[in-house]
Short mmCIF file of C-alpha atoms in Angstrom, two decimals:
data_model
loop_
_atom_site.label_atom_id
_atom_site.label_comp_id
_atom_site.label_asym_id
_atom_site.label_seq_id
_atom_site.Cartn_x
_atom_site.Cartn_y
_atom_site.Cartn_z
CA GLY A 1 229.97 261.62 257.95
CA ASP A 2 228.12 258.68 259.27
CA SER A 3 225.85 259.36 262.23
CA VAL A 4 222.73 258.43 264.07
CA THR A 5 220.09 260.71 265.42
CA GLN A 6 217.77 259.48 268.16
CA MET A 7 214.64 260.77 269.68
CA GLU A 8 215.37 262.80 272.76
CA GLY A 9 214.30 261.39 276.16
CA PRO A 10 213.45 260.70 278.82
CA VAL A 11 210.23 258.87 277.92
CA THR A 12 207.84 257.83 280.62
CA LEU A 13 205.04 255.38 279.78
CA SER A 14 202.40 253.48 281.73
CA GLU A 15 202.54 249.70 281.64
CA GLU A 16 200.97 248.26 278.50
CA ALA A 17 201.27 251.46 276.64
CA PHE A 18 202.64 251.54 273.01
CA LEU A 19 206.27 252.57 272.56
CA THR A 20 207.98 254.29 269.62
CA ILE A 21 211.57 255.54 269.77
CA ASN A 22 212.54 257.30 266.60
CA CYS A 23 215.96 256.77 264.96
CA THR A 24 217.28 258.21 261.70
CA TYR A 25 220.71 257.78 260.24
CA THR A 26 223.14 259.31 257.77
CA ALA A 27 225.59 256.92 256.07
CA THR A 28 227.42 256.34 252.85
CA GLY A 29 226.90 252.87 251.51
CA TYR A 30 224.76 250.33 253.08
CA PRO A 31 225.01 249.98 256.80
CA SER A 32 223.63 247.44 259.16
CA LEU A 33 221.35 248.90 261.87
CA PHE A 34 221.02 247.85 265.44
CA TRP A 35 219.21 248.64 268.66
CA TYR A 36 220.96 247.99 271.85
CA VAL A 37 219.66 248.19 275.47
CA GLN A 38 221.49 249.25 278.57
CA TYR A 39 220.23 248.53 282.08
CA PRO A 40 221.65 250.59 285.01
CA GLY A 41 225.36 249.83 285.67
CA GLU A 42 225.60 247.37 282.91
CA GLY A 43 227.06 247.12 279.47
CA LEU A 44 225.12 247.20 276.22
CA GLN A 45 222.99 244.24 275.13
CA LEU A 46 221.88 243.56 271.53
CA LEU A 47 218.14 243.91 271.27
CA LEU A 48 217.64 243.51 267.49
CA LYS A 49 219.30 244.21 264.22
CA ALA A 50 218.56 244.56 260.44
CA THR A 51 221.22 244.17 257.78
CA LYS A 52 219.50 245.42 254.62
CA ALA A 53 216.63 247.60 253.47
CA ASP A 54 213.17 246.42 254.34
CA ASP A 55 214.43 243.87 256.85
CA LYS A 56 212.53 243.80 260.17
CA GLY A 57 214.40 242.92 263.30
CA SER A 58 212.42 241.62 266.25
CA ASN A 59 213.07 240.36 269.81
CA LYS A 60 211.14 240.30 273.05
CA GLY A 61 208.15 242.06 271.55
CA PHE A 62 210.24 244.87 270.14
CA GLU A 63 210.42 245.51 266.27
CA ALA A 64 212.27 247.83 264.00
CA THR A 65 212.19 248.03 260.21
CA TYR A 66 215.16 249.14 258.10
CA ARG A 67 213.61 251.94 255.88
CA LYS A 68 216.14 253.07 253.28
CA GLU A 69 213.74 255.64 251.67
CA THR A 70 213.38 257.50 255.00
CA THR A 71 216.73 256.48 256.42
CA SER A 72 215.03 255.30 259.57
CA PHE A 73 215.05 252.42 262.01
CA HIS A 74 212.29 253.30 264.55
CA LEU A 75 211.87 251.03 267.56
CA GLU A 76 208.40 249.88 268.52
CA LYS A 77 206.68 247.72 271.15
CA GLY A 78 203.03 247.16 271.41
CA SER A 79 202.76 246.79 275.20
CA VAL A 80 205.62 247.89 277.44
CA GLN A 81 206.33 246.26 280.88
CA VAL A 82 208.04 247.69 283.84
CA SER A 83 211.01 245.47 283.10
CA ASP A 84 211.56 247.36 279.82
CA SER A 85 212.76 250.34 281.70
CA ALA A 86 216.35 251.08 280.41
CA VAL A 87 218.29 253.19 277.98
CA TYR A 88 217.95 252.32 274.29
CA PHE A 89 220.61 253.10 271.70
CA CYS A 90 220.28 253.02 268.02
CA ALA A 91 223.46 252.21 266.13
CA LEU A 92 224.73 251.64 262.61
CA PHE A 93 227.70 249.64 261.39
CA THR A 94 229.44 250.75 258.27
CA GLY A 95 232.05 247.90 257.98
CA ASN A 96 234.69 249.48 260.13
CA GLN A 97 233.06 250.93 263.19
CA PHE A 98 229.72 251.37 265.02
CA TYR A 99 228.19 254.76 265.37
CA PHE A 100 225.74 255.25 268.37
CA GLY A 101 223.00 257.60 268.98
CA THR A 102 222.90 259.45 272.32
CA GLY A 103 220.36 256.99 273.84
CA THR A 104 216.74 257.39 274.92
CA SER A 105 215.89 256.63 278.54
CA LEU A 106 212.55 254.80 278.98
CA THR A 107 210.82 254.47 282.33
CA VAL A 108 207.72 252.22 282.49
CA ILE A 109 205.41 252.90 285.55
CA PRO A 110 202.97 250.34 286.87
CA ASP B 1 233.27 231.73 278.58
CA THR B 2 230.33 232.93 276.63
CA GLY B 3 230.82 236.76 276.65
CA VAL B 4 233.24 239.66 276.60
CA SER B 5 234.89 240.17 279.98
CA GLN B 6 236.49 243.24 281.29
CA ASP B 7 238.73 243.85 284.34
CA PRO B 8 238.59 245.74 286.65
CA ARG B 9 234.93 246.62 286.69
CA HIS B 10 235.59 249.71 288.73
CA LYS B 11 238.73 251.82 289.29
CA ILE B 12 239.24 254.91 291.36
CA THR B 13 242.60 256.65 290.75
CA LYS B 14 244.20 259.88 291.66
CA ARG B 15 244.89 262.46 288.94
CA GLY B 16 248.21 261.80 287.37
CA GLN B 17 248.35 258.10 287.96
CA ASN B 18 248.33 255.50 285.16
CA VAL B 19 245.55 252.98 284.78
CA THR B 20 245.26 249.88 282.60
CA PHE B 21 242.10 247.97 281.70
CA ARG B 22 241.96 244.45 280.22
CA CYS B 23 239.41 243.06 277.80
CA ASP B 24 238.96 239.32 276.97
CA PRO B 25 236.84 239.04 273.85
CA ILE B 26 234.69 236.13 272.71
CA SER B 27 237.18 233.56 271.76
CA GLU B 28 236.56 233.19 267.97
CA HIS B 29 236.08 237.01 267.32
CA ASN B 30 238.81 238.57 265.46
CA ARG B 31 237.66 242.16 265.89
CA LEU B 32 238.02 243.99 269.12
CA TYR B 33 236.77 247.53 269.83
CA TRP B 34 237.19 250.10 272.60
CA TYR B 35 234.59 252.67 273.33
CA ARG B 36 234.17 255.30 275.96
CA GLN B 37 230.80 256.29 277.41
CA THR B 38 230.06 259.22 279.67
CA LEU B 39 226.82 259.74 281.63
CA GLY B 40 223.93 260.51 279.40
CA GLN B 41 225.76 259.88 276.17
CA GLY B 42 226.15 257.09 273.74
CA PRO B 43 229.36 255.19 273.44
CA GLU B 44 232.10 256.92 271.38
CA PHE B 45 234.51 254.97 269.40
CA LEU B 46 238.11 254.95 270.56
CA THR B 47 239.85 252.28 268.49
CA TYR B 48 239.65 248.80 267.00
CA PHE B 49 241.76 245.84 266.25
CA GLN B 50 241.55 243.19 263.62
CA ASN B 51 243.46 240.31 265.07
CA GLU B 52 246.58 241.95 266.57
CA ALA B 53 246.62 244.88 264.15
CA GLN B 54 245.29 248.30 265.34
CA LEU B 55 243.44 249.48 262.23
CA GLU B 56 241.77 252.67 263.34
CA LYS B 57 242.07 255.22 266.06
CA SER B 58 239.74 258.05 266.90
CA ARG B 59 240.88 261.63 267.45
CA LEU B 60 239.59 261.09 270.98
CA LEU B 61 242.50 258.83 271.64
CA SER B 62 245.07 261.24 272.75
CA ASP B 63 248.80 260.38 273.19
CA ARG B 64 248.07 259.51 276.81
CA PHE B 65 245.99 256.53 275.64
CA SER B 66 247.53 253.40 274.22
CA ALA B 67 245.83 250.21 273.29
CA GLU B 68 247.43 246.81 272.47
CA ARG B 69 246.28 243.39 271.44
CA PRO B 70 249.64 241.52 271.33
CA LYS B 71 248.54 238.01 270.26
CA GLY B 72 245.26 238.88 268.64
CA SER B 73 243.33 237.64 271.84
CA PHE B 74 242.98 239.91 274.86
CA SER B 75 243.49 243.68 274.70
CA THR B 76 244.69 246.22 277.20
CA LEU B 77 243.83 249.97 277.26
CA GLU B 78 246.32 252.11 279.21
CA ILE B 79 245.74 255.72 280.24
CA GLN B 80 248.82 257.54 281.34
CA ARG B 81 248.80 260.71 283.61
CA THR B 82 245.04 260.40 284.11
CA GLU B 83 242.91 263.65 284.18
CA GLN B 84 239.54 264.16 285.71
CA GLY B 85 238.04 264.41 282.20
CA ASP B 86 239.01 260.71 281.59
CA SER B 87 236.36 259.71 284.19
CA ALA B 88 234.00 257.55 282.11
CA MET B 89 232.98 254.01 281.47
CA TYR B 90 235.42 252.19 279.04
CA LEU B 91 233.58 249.56 277.01
CA CYS B 92 235.23 246.70 275.21
CA ALA B 93 233.37 244.86 272.37
CA SER B 94 234.17 242.08 269.99
CA SER B 95 232.67 240.85 266.78
CA LEU B 96 233.48 238.62 263.74
CA ASP B 97 234.86 240.45 260.71
CA ARG B 98 231.73 240.45 258.69
CA LEU B 99 229.43 243.15 257.66
CA GLY B 100 226.22 243.08 259.58
CA ASN B 101 227.64 240.87 262.32
CA THR B 102 226.67 241.63 265.77
CA ILE B 103 229.07 243.45 268.13
CA TYR B 104 228.95 242.09 271.63
CA PHE B 105 229.84 244.40 274.56
CA GLY B 106 231.44 243.65 277.88
CA GLU B 107 230.02 245.05 281.16
CA GLY B 108 232.50 247.99 281.00
CA SER B 109 235.13 249.37 283.32
CA TRP B 110 234.15 252.41 285.20
CA LEU B 111 237.00 254.94 285.84
CA THR B 112 236.76 257.67 288.37
CA VAL B 113 239.71 260.15 288.51
CA VAL B 114 239.75 262.17 291.71
#
């Protein structure tokens, strides 16, 4: 069935370090791919999305490219800030429902 | 109103009691979803509506759970005879019926069953 596999956390980085959070998916058809972010005690907020192969989603310095050949949608940021500390969820949408990964907790230390 | 709103935000209830959560989606969104999230896990799909029709239900949605969206606008999720294992955050989300369209989440309703 359809599913998303995310890099295990937690991840701890120093401010201004480079971030990569890996995400791979399994899906029939051509899903849309998303990254959501969740801050403590809050709901999920859309970070970025890509709707077809080779699309790049970007927002707030974060980027992810929809790679059909490797079934991946890795999240990257060149220079993280303390305010980026949160849990990041990769998700895919097949037309009926969203499937989420288990989340990757990121802590950025000054 | 610019987002999905959920009520109540927090609920503590005794085991065996019934609880009901309400979700008001973004006004023009015809799809409404319920998800459940436990600590350290990603959201798990429970059910979704397109307008007032409930189109899909997860196996997670036991017969103690019922969801409605009577007029295709707000939705309620009722849990009867709550159990400690029902303790979780219940997330509501809405979207337009279009592949690739973004799903917008509410802040969630935290349920603690004691």
